[in-house]
Amino acid sequence: MDWLGSRCPLPGYSRTSALICLLILPAAAFLVYPMLRTLSLQLHSAITSTYASGAHSVIFVNCPNEQIARDIARAILEKKLAASVNILPKASSLYFWKGEIEEASEILLLIKTKTSKVPLLSSYIRLVHPFEIPEVFSLAMDQGDVQYLKWLEESMEEGRAREPSCASC
């Protein structure tokens, strides 16, 4: 432990301070990495006018019925947490719940959003979803149509929502 205090380049810092620095800095870097990665992807996209892989994500959420799915989708869009939500009817789900195999008909939401909004969107869904543990997971978009992705980006900005040019988007 003596080597740690003796190698500290800053005068007046004790071994304890140096040890704390060695423990806190890597933890802080780990916590801010997702935000820094997203910002660097956005900066790269803006400078090069190209799409940076991973800047957008698709989130999958199962809902117990169509009305709940519509309510959640509308709320997400109104809060600008996503640009688009597809509601896919009647998915058959089989899963373990409390040690038993369960079977249910569910409605699947496909939510398109910025990757940077995924944590906030996941938290919001947990608040409004009726399931004790809602199914919420995301996949980063590797590639996509540049015009669609630009529309996706613009749609989540305040006051700039507009329709995509095709009905199937």
Short mmCIF file of C-alpha atoms in Angstrom, two decimals, residues 57-159:
data_model
loop_
_atom_site.label_atom_id
_atom_site.label_comp_id
_atom_site.label_asym_id
_atom_site.label_seq_id
_atom_site.Cartn_x
_atom_site.Cartn_y
_atom_site.Cartn_z
CA SER A 57 -33.44 1.05 -31.41
CA VAL A 58 -36.57 -1.05 -31.69
CA ILE A 59 -38.22 -1.90 -28.37
CA PHE A 60 -40.51 -4.91 -27.98
CA VAL A 61 -43.31 -4.80 -25.40
CA ASN A 62 -46.12 -7.33 -24.91
CA CYS A 63 -49.51 -6.07 -23.68
CA PRO A 64 -52.50 -8.06 -22.39
CA ASN A 65 -55.02 -6.51 -24.83
CA GLU A 66 -55.36 -4.06 -27.70
CA GLN A 67 -56.78 -1.17 -25.64
CA ILE A 68 -53.86 -1.20 -23.21
CA ALA A 69 -51.45 -1.47 -26.16
CA ARG A 70 -53.08 1.59 -27.81
CA ASP A 71 -53.05 3.58 -24.57
CA ILE A 72 -49.36 2.86 -23.96
CA ALA A 73 -48.46 3.59 -27.61
CA ARG A 74 -50.32 6.91 -27.62
CA ALA A 75 -48.76 8.00 -24.30
CA ILE A 76 -45.27 7.14 -25.54
CA LEU A 77 -45.78 9.16 -28.72
CA GLU A 78 -47.30 12.13 -26.88
CA LYS A 79 -44.28 12.25 -24.57
CA LYS A 80 -41.93 12.14 -27.60
CA LEU A 81 -40.27 8.99 -26.25
CA ALA A 82 -40.62 7.35 -29.66
CA ALA A 83 -41.34 8.27 -33.26
CA SER A 84 -43.44 5.28 -34.25
CA VAL A 85 -45.24 2.34 -32.66
CA ASN A 86 -46.59 -0.70 -34.49
CA ILE A 87 -49.33 -2.71 -32.77
CA LEU A 88 -49.22 -6.34 -33.87
CA PRO A 89 -52.35 -8.26 -32.95
CA LYS A 90 -52.66 -11.56 -31.14
CA ALA A 91 -49.30 -13.07 -30.37
CA SER A 92 -49.49 -16.41 -28.59
CA SER A 93 -47.14 -16.43 -25.62
CA LEU A 94 -45.95 -19.36 -23.55
CA TYR A 95 -43.74 -18.58 -20.56
CA PHE A 96 -42.76 -19.61 -17.05
CA TRP A 97 -44.46 -17.64 -14.28
CA LYS A 98 -44.01 -18.54 -10.62
CA GLY A 99 -42.83 -22.05 -11.50
CA GLU A 100 -45.69 -22.86 -13.89
CA ILE A 101 -45.98 -22.77 -17.67
CA GLU A 102 -48.52 -20.12 -18.63
CA GLU A 103 -50.17 -19.45 -21.98
CA ALA A 104 -51.73 -16.17 -23.07
CA SER A 105 -52.75 -14.12 -26.09
CA GLU A 106 -50.94 -10.81 -26.10
CA ILE A 107 -50.54 -7.77 -28.31
CA LEU A 108 -46.99 -6.87 -29.38
CA LEU A 109 -45.75 -3.29 -29.57
CA LEU A 110 -42.77 -2.50 -31.82
CA ILE A 111 -41.50 0.88 -30.71
CA LYS A 112 -38.94 2.82 -32.77
CA THR A 113 -36.87 5.34 -30.84
CA LYS A 114 -33.43 6.83 -30.24
CA THR A 115 -31.14 4.46 -28.35
CA SER A 116 -30.49 7.26 -25.85
CA LYS A 117 -34.20 7.21 -24.90
CA VAL A 118 -34.37 3.46 -24.20
CA PRO A 119 -33.71 3.68 -20.41
CA LEU A 120 -36.31 6.44 -19.95
CA LEU A 121 -38.82 4.62 -22.15
CA SER A 122 -38.30 1.35 -20.25
CA SER A 123 -38.85 3.11 -16.92
CA TYR A 124 -42.02 4.77 -18.22
CA ILE A 125 -43.41 1.46 -19.50
CA ARG A 126 -42.79 -0.18 -16.09
CA LEU A 127 -44.84 2.62 -14.49
CA VAL A 128 -47.88 2.36 -16.78
CA HIS A 129 -47.90 -1.33 -17.73
CA PRO A 130 -50.37 -3.61 -15.92
CA PHE A 131 -48.02 -6.62 -15.79
CA GLU A 132 -46.00 -7.11 -12.61
CA ILE A 133 -42.90 -7.56 -14.77
CA PRO A 134 -43.57 -6.23 -18.27
CA GLU A 135 -41.58 -7.65 -21.15
CA VAL A 136 -39.44 -4.75 -22.34
CA PHE A 137 -36.29 -5.27 -24.39
CA SER A 138 -34.58 -3.44 -27.20
CA LEU A 139 -32.41 -4.16 -30.19
CA ALA A 140 -30.15 -1.50 -31.66
CA MET A 141 -30.71 -0.82 -35.36
CA ASP A 142 -27.63 -1.76 -37.34
CA GLN A 143 -28.77 -0.26 -40.64
CA GLY A 144 -31.80 1.42 -42.12
CA ASP A 145 -33.06 3.80 -44.76
CA VAL A 146 -31.35 7.15 -44.12
CA GLN A 147 -34.49 9.19 -44.88
CA TYR A 148 -36.59 7.08 -42.52
CA LEU A 149 -34.00 7.38 -39.75
CA LYS A 150 -33.85 11.15 -40.28
CA TRP A 151 -37.66 11.28 -39.97
CA LEU A 152 -37.42 9.13 -36.83
CA GLU A 153 -34.95 11.61 -35.33
CA GLU A 154 -37.02 14.68 -36.26
CA SER A 155 -40.26 13.16 -34.97
CA MET A 156 -38.98 13.02 -31.42
CA GLU A 157 -38.01 16.68 -31.37
CA GLU A 158 -40.50 19.02 -29.76
CA GLY A 159 -42.96 20.50 -32.27
#
